[in-house]
Short mmCIF file of C-alpha atoms in Angstrom, two decimals:
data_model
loop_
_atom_site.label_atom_id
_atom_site.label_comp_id
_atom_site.label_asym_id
_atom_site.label_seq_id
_atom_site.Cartn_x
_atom_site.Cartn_y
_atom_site.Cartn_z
CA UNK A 1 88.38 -181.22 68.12
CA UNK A 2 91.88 -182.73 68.77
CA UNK A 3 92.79 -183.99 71.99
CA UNK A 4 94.62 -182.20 74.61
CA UNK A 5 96.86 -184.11 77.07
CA UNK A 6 96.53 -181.71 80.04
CA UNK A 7 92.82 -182.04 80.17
CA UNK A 8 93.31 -185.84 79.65
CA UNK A 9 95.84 -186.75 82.19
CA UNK A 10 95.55 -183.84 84.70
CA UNK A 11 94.17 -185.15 88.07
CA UNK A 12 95.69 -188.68 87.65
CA UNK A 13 97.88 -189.40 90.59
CA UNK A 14 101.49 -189.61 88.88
CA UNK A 15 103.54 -188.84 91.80
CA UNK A 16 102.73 -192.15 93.26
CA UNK A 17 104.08 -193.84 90.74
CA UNK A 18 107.83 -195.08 89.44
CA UNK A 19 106.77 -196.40 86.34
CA UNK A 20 103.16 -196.66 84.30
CA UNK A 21 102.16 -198.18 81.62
CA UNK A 22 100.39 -198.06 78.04
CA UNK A 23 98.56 -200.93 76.52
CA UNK A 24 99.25 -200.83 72.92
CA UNK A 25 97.69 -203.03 69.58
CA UNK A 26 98.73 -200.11 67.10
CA UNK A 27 95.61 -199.19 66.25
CA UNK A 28 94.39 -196.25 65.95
CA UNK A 29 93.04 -195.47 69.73
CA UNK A 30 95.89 -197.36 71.64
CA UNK A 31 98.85 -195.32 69.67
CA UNK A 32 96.66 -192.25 70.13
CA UNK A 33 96.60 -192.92 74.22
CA UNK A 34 100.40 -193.81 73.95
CA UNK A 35 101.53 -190.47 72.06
CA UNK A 36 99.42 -188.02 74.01
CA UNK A 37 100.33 -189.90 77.26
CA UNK A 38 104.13 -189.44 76.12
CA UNK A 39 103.33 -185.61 74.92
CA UNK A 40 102.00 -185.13 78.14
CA UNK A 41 104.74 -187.26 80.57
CA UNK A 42 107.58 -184.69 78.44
CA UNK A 43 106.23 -181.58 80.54
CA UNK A 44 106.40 -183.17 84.14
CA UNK A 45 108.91 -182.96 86.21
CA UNK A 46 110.15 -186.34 87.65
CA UNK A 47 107.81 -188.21 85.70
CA UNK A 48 107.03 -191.81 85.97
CA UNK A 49 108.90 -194.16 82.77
CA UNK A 50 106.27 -194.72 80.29
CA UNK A 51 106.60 -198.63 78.87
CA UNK A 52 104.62 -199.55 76.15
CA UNK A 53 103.10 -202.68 76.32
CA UNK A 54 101.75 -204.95 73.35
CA UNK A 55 99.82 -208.44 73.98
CA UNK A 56 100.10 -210.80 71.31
CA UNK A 57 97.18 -213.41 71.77
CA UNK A 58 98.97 -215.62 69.32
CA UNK A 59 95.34 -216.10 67.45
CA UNK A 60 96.24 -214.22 63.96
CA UNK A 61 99.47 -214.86 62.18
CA UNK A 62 99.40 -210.57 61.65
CA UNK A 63 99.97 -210.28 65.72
CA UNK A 64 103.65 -210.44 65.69
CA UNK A 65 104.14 -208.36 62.95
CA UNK A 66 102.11 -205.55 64.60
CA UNK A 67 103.93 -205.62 67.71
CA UNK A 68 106.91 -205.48 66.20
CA UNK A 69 105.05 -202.12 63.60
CA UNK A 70 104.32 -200.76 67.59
CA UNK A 71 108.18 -201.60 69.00
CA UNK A 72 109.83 -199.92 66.29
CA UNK A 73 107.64 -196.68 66.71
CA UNK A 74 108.21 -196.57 69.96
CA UNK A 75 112.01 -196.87 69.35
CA UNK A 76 111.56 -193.92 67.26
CA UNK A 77 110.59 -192.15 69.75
CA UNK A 78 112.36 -193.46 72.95
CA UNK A 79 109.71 -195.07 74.54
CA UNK A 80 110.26 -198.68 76.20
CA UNK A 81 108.67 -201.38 74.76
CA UNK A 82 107.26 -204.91 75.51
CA UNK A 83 105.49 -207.63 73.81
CA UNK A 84 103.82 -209.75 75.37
CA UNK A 85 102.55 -213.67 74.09
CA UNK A 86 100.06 -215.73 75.36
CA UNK A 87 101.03 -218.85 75.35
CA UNK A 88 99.49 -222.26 75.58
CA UNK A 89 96.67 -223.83 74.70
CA UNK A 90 93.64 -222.20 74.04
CA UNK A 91 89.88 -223.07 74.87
CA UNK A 92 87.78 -224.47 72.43
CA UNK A 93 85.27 -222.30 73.42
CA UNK A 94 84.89 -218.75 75.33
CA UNK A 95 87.78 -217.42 73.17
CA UNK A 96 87.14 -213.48 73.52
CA UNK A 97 86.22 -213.61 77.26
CA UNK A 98 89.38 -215.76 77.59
CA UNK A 99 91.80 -213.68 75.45
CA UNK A 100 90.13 -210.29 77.37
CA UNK A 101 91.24 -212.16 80.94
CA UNK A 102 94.61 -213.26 79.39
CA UNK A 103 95.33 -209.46 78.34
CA UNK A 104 94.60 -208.13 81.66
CA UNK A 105 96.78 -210.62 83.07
CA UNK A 106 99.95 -210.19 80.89
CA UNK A 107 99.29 -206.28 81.24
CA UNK A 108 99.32 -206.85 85.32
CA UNK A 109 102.25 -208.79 84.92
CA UNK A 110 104.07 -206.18 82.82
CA UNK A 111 103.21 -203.60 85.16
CA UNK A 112 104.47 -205.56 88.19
CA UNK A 113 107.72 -206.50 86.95
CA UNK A 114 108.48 -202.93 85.93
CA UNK A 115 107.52 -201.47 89.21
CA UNK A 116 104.41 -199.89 87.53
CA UNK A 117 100.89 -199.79 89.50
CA UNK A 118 99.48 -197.54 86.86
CA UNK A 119 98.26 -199.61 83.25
CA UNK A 120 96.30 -197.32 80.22
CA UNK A 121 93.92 -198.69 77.73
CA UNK A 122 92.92 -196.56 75.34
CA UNK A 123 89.01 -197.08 75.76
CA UNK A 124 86.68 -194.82 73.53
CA UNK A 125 83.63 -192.70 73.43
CA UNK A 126 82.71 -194.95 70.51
CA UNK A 127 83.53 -198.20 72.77
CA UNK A 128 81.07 -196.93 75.60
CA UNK A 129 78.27 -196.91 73.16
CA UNK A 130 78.50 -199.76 72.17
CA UNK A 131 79.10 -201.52 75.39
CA UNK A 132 76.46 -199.05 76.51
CA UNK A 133 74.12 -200.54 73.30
CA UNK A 134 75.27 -204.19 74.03
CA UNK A 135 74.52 -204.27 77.77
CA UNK A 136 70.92 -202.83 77.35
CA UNK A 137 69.93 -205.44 74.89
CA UNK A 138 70.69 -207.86 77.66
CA UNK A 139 69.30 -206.29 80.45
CA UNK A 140 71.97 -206.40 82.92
CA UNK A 141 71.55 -204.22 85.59
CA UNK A 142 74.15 -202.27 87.25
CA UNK A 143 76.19 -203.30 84.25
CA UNK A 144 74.28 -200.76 82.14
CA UNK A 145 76.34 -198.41 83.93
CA UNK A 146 79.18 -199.03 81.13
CA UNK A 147 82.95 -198.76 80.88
CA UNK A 148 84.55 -197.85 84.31
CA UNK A 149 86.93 -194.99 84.32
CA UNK A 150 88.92 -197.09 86.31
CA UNK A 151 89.44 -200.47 87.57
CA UNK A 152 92.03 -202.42 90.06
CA UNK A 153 92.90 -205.51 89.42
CA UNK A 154 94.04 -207.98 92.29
CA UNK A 155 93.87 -205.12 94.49
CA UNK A 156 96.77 -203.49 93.37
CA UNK A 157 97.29 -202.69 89.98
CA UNK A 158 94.93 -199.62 88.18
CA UNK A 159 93.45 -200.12 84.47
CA UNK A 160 92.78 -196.38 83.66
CA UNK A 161 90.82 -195.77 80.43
CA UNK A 162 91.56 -192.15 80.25
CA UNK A 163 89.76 -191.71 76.45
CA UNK A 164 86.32 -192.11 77.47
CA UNK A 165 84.88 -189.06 76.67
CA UNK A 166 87.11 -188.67 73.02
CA UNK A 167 85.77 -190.45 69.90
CA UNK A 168 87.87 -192.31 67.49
CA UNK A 169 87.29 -189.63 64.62
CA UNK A 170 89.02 -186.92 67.07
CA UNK A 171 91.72 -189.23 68.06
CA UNK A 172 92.67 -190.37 64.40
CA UNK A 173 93.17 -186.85 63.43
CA UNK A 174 95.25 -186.25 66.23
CA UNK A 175 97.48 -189.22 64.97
CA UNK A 176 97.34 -187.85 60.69
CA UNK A 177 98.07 -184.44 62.16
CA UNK A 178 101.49 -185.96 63.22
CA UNK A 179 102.19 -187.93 60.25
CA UNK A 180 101.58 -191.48 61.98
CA UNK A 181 99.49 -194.64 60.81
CA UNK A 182 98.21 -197.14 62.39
CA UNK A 183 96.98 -200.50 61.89
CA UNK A 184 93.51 -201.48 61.72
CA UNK A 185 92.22 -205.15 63.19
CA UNK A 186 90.91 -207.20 60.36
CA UNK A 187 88.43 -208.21 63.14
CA UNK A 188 86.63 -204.90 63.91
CA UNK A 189 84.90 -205.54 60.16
CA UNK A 190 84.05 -208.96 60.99
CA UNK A 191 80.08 -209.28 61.63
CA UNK A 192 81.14 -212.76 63.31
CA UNK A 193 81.61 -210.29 66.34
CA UNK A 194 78.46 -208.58 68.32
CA UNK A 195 80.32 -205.50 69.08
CA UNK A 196 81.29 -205.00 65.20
CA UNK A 197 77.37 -205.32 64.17
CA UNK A 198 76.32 -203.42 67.06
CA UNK A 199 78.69 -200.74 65.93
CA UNK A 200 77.26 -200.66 62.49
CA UNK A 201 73.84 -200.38 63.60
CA UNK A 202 74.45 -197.21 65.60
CA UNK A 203 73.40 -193.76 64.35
CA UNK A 204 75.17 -190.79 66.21
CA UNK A 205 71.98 -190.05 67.60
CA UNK A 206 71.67 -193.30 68.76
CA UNK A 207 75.31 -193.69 70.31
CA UNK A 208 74.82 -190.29 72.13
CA UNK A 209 71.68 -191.43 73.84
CA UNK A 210 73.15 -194.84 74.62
CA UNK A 211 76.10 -192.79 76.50
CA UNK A 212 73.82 -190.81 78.14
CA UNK A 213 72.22 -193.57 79.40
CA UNK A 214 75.19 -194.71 80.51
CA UNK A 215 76.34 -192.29 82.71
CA UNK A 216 72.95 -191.89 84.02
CA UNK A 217 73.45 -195.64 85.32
CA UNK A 218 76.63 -194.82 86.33
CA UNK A 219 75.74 -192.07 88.69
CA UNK A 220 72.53 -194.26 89.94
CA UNK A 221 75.23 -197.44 90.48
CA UNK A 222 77.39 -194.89 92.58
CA UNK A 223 74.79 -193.63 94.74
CA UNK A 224 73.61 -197.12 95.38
CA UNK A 225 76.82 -198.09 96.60
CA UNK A 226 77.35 -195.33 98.78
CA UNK A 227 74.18 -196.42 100.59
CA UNK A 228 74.80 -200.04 100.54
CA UNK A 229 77.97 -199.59 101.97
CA UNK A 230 76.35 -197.24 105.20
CA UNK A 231 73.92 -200.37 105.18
CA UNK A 232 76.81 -202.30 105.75
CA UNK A 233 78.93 -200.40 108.16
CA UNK A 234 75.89 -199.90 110.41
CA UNK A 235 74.69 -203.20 110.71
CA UNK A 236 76.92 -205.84 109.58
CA UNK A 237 79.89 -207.45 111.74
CA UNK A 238 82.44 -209.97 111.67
CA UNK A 239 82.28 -212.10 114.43
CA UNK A 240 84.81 -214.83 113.40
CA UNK A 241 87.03 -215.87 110.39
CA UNK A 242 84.25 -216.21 107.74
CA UNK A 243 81.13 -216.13 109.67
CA UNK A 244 79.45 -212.45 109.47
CA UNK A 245 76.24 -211.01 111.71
CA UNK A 246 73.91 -208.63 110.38
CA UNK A 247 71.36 -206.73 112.27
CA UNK A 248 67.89 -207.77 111.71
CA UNK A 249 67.12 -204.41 111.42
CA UNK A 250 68.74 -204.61 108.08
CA UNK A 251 66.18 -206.05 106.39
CA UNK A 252 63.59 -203.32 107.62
CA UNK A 253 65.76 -201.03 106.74
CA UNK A 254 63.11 -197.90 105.08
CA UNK A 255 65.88 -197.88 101.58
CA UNK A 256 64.88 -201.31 100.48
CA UNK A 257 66.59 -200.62 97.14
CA UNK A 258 69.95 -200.00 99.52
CA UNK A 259 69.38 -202.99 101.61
CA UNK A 260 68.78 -205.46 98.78
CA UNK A 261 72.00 -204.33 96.93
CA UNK A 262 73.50 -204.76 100.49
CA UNK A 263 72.65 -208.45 100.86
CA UNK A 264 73.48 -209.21 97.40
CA UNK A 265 77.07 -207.75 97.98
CA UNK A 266 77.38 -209.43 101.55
CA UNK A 267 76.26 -212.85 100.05
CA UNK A 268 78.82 -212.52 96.92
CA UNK A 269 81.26 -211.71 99.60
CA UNK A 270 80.68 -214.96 102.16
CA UNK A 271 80.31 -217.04 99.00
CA UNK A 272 83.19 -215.43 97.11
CA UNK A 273 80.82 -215.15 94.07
CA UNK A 274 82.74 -213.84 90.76
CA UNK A 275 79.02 -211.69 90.42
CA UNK A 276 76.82 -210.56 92.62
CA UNK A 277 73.24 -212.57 92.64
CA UNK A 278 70.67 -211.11 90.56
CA UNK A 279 68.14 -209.05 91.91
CA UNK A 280 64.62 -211.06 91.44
CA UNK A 281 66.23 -214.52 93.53
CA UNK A 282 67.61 -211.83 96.09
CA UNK A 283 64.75 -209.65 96.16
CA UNK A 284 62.97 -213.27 97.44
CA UNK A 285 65.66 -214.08 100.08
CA UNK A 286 65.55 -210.60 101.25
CA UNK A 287 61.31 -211.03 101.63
CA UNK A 288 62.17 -214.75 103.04
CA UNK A 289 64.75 -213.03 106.38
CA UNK A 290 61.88 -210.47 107.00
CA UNK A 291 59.26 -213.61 107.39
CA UNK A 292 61.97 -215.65 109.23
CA UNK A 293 63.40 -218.09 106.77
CA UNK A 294 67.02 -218.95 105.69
CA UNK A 295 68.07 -219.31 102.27
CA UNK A 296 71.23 -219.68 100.44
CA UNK A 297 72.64 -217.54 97.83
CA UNK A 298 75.70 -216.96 95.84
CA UNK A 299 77.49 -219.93 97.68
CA UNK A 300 76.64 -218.35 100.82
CA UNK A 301 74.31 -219.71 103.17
CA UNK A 302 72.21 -217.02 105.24
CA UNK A 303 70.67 -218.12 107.86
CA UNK A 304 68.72 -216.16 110.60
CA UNK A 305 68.36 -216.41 114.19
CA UNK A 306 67.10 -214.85 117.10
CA UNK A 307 70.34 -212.82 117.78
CA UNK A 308 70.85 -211.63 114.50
CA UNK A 309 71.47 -212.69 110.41
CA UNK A 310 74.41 -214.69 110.16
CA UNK A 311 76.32 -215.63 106.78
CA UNK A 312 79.02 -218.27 105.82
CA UNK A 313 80.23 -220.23 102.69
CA UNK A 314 78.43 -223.32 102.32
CA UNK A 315 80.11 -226.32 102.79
CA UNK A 316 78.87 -227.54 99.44
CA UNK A 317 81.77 -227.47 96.16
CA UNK A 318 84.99 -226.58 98.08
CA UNK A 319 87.90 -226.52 96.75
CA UNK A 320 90.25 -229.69 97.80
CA UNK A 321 93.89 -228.36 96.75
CA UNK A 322 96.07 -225.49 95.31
CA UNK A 323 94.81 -226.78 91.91
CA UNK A 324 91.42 -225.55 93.04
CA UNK A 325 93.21 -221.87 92.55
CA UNK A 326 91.62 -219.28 90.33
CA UNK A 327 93.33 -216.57 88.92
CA UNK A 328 95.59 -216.44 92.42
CA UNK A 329 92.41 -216.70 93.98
CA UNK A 330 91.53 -219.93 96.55
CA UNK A 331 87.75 -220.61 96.24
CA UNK A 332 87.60 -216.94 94.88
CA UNK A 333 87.98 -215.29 98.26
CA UNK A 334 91.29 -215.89 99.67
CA UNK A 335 94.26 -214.97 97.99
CA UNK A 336 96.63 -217.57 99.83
CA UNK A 337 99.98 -219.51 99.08
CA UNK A 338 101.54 -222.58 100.70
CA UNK A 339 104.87 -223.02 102.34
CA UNK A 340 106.91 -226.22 100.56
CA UNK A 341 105.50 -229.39 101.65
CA UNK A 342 102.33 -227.51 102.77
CA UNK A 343 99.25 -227.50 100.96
CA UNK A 344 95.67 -225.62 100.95
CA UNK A 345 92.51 -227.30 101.70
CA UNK A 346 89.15 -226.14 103.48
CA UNK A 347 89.48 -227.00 107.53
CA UNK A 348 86.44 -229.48 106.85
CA UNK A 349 86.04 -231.82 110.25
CA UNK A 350 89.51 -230.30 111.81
CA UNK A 351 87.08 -227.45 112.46
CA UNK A 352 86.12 -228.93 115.53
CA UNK A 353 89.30 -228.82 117.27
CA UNK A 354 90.39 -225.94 115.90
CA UNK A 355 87.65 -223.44 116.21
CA UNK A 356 89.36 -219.77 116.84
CA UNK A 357 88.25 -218.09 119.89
CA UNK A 358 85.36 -216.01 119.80
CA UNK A 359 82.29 -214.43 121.78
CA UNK A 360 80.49 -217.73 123.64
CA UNK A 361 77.65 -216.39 122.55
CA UNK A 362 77.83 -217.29 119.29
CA UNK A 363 76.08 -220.66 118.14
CA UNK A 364 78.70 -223.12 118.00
CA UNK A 365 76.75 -224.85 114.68
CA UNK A 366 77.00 -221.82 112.95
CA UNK A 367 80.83 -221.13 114.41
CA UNK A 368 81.56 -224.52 113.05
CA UNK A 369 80.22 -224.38 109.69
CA UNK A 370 81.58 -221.06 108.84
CA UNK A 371 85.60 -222.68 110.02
CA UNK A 372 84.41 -225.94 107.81
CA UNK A 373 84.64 -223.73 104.93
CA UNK A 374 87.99 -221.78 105.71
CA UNK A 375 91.07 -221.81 104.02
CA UNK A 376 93.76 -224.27 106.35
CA UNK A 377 97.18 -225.39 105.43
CA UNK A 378 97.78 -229.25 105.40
CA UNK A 379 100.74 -231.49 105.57
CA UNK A 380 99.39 -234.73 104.14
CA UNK A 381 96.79 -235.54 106.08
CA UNK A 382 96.92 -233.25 109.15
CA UNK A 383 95.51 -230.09 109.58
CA UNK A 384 98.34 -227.70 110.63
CA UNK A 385 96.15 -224.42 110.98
CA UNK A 386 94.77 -221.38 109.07
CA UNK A 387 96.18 -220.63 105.69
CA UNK A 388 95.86 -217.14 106.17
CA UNK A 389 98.42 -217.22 108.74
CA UNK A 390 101.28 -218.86 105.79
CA UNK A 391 102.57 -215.47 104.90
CA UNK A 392 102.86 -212.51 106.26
CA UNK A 393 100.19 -209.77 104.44
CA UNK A 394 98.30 -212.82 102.78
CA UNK A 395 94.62 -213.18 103.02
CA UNK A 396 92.00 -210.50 102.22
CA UNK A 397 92.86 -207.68 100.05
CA UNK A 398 89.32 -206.39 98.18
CA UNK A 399 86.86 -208.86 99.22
CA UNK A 400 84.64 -210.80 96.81
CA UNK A 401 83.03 -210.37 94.16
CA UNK A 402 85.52 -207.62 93.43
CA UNK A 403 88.54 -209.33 94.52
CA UNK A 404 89.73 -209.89 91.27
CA UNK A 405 88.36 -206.73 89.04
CA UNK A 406 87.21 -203.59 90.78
CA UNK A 407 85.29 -201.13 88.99
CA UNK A 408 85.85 -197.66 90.25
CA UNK A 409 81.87 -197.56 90.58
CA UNK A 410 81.68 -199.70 93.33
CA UNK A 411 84.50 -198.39 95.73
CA UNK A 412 82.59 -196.96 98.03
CA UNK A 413 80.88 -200.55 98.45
CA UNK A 414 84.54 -202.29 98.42
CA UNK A 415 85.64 -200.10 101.37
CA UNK A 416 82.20 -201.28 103.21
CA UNK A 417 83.78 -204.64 103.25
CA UNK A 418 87.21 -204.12 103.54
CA UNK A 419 86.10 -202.55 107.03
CA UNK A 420 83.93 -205.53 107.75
CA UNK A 421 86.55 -207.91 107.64
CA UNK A 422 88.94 -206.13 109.49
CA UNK A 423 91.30 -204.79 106.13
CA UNK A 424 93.42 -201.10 106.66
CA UNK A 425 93.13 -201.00 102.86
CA UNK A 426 92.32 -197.03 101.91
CA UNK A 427 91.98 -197.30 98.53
CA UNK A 428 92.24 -194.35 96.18
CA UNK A 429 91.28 -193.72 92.88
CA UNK A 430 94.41 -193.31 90.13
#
């Protein structure tokens, strides 16, 4: 069955937006997303400009000539178009992983400079089997859950992967029906790659029960969230930049499942892990606060006292300058920028005459180790306060781990810790 664009696109927030838009290789499933997102664009009323968006990874000598196949198609038929090159060197090693985080990024930057907070990937039903199939074989978790619907990345900008529930069959018919070709990757036949011999080994019946599974995970991962996150809002407070209280009665809490995927978040969070910990060293920490003892986790130290949990960064592996940035992140939690002359460095000893004002209550060890571990701009060698305070807005957006990538499964969690550290952030699915 052909796709219809009013079942695929209806419900997406459009009206927000100025400008969205379309990731594009000019294969088969990207010019299928771009064509039906066009078709369906042409019957709206003040509708956002579509741009078309290629990313050459400048790996394969064939890359510029298919974004130029994709440009003039899309001249053909009035749509906007931009390449985009990564450039530079490339790692010796981690080449996928590092071309996947250099396509996001080009496609975020695309999408900011043309006023767009929308981007669409054209994501199958085929491609959640077999991330579906490649994620069970390694047991991970929450990550069995699959391809997000969604995602926001740097806490502004939405990947939508509208094509999720079409398969590529149904798609390339929809593109012969209209006379167009498309280019197929020399690497989807290469067994080099897991996902190409995963594919092959897949039987229909096989990739429909790995989808099932899926969205079986899925559903589980949301639930989960939603009661981590009432975990959270109950019983966890921020009692001064970096340095977070939890209830001990978090730990006794009756949903144990809840409250362990609680303290991983919260420990990813004071860390500003890029994951959250995995569940059997957590699952010990969590059995450790109940008997009394302190651990540390994710970067985070936890430690517990008689008026409550506390949690801060450790003071172990900071970063020592704006070099220490990571994709616009500072030690993965912050998302900061220095004045000129100015530069960003963890408070370290200045924390003891510069310790913010707070409840005198507090232990003044643990007050001081969480401001060790805080962001503070420098001028040489003296301290001149928090970097948070450099521009306005800066700081927080979407906590850790998600600061970065958000998967529309775990919003409900996200929001738990926007709250907690004191964010107005609503944020809304596209």
């Amino acid at each position: 069955m052909q796709p219809d664009p009013r079942q695929i696109f209806d419900g997406i927030a459009f009206s927000r937006q100025t400008g969205v838009i379309a990731a594009v290789s000019g294969g088969g499933d990207s010019l299928a997303l771009l064509l039906l997102l066009k078709e369906f664009l042409d019957l709206q009323a003040g509708a956002p400009a579509l741009t078309a968006v290629t990313v050459d990874h400048a790996l394969r000598a064939e890359a510029a000539e298919e974004a130029r196949f994709v440009a003039a198609l899309c001249a053909s038929r009035g749509i906007a178009h931009r390449t985009m090159v990564w450039r530079g060197e490339k790692p010796a090693t981690g080449i996928a992983a590092a071309a996947r985080s250099a396509r996001l990024s080009l496609l975020a930057q695309a999408a900011r400079e043309a006023g767009a907070g929308l981007v669409f990937t054209g994501h199958t039903r085929d491609d959640q089997a077999e991330t579906a199939a490649m994620r069970a074989g390694r047991g991970t978790g929450l990550g069995s859950a699959g391809i997000a619907p969604a995602s926001l990345y740097d806490g502004a900008i939405w990947f939508v992967r509208p094509l999720l529930s079409h398969g590529r069959a149904d798609l390339r018919s929809y593109l012969a029906s209209r006379n167009v070709r498309w280019i197929d990757d020399p690497t989807n036949d290469d067994t080099a790659y897991e996902r190409v011999r995963v594919r092959r080994s897949l039987t229909a019946e096989m990739a429909a029960s790995r989808i099932m599974e899926a969205e079986t995970a899925a559903a589980g991962r949301i639930a989960l969230g939603a009661r981590a996150a009432h975990l959270i809002s109950d019983h966890a407070r921020c009692m001064a930049p970096g340095l977070y209280r939890v209830d001990p009665a978090f730990v006794e809490d009756a949903d144990a499942e809840a409250a362990l995927y609680a303290l991983r978040v919260l420990t990813a969070m004071a860390g500003g892990a890029l994951h959250l910990p995995s569940e059997e060293p957590s699952a010990r920490v969590l059995a450790g606060l109940r008997a009394g003892v302190c651990a540390t986790l994710s970067r985070a130290v936890i430690d517990r006292r008689a008026s409550g949990i506390y949690l801060h960064r450790e003071r172990r592996n900071l970063p020592t300058g704006n070099e220490a940035m990571w994709e616009g992140l500072w030690d993965r939690r912050y998302r900061l920028s220095a004045p000129e002359g100015l530069h960003i460095a963890p408070f370290g000893a200045a924390a003891r005459d510069l310790l913010p004002e707070a409840n005198p209550t507090l232990p003044q060890d643990l007050l001081f180790a969480a401001q060790f571990a805080e962001p503070a701009l420098w001028r040489g060698d003296v301290c001149i306060g928090p970097a948070r305070m450099a521009v306005p807005g800066n700081g927080i957006g979407v906590p850790a781990p998600w600061a970065h990538l958000l998967p529309s499964f775990d919003i409900d969690v996200a929001h738990a810790l926007i709250r907690l550290v004191g964010g107005k952030t609503v944020l809304k699915l596209p």
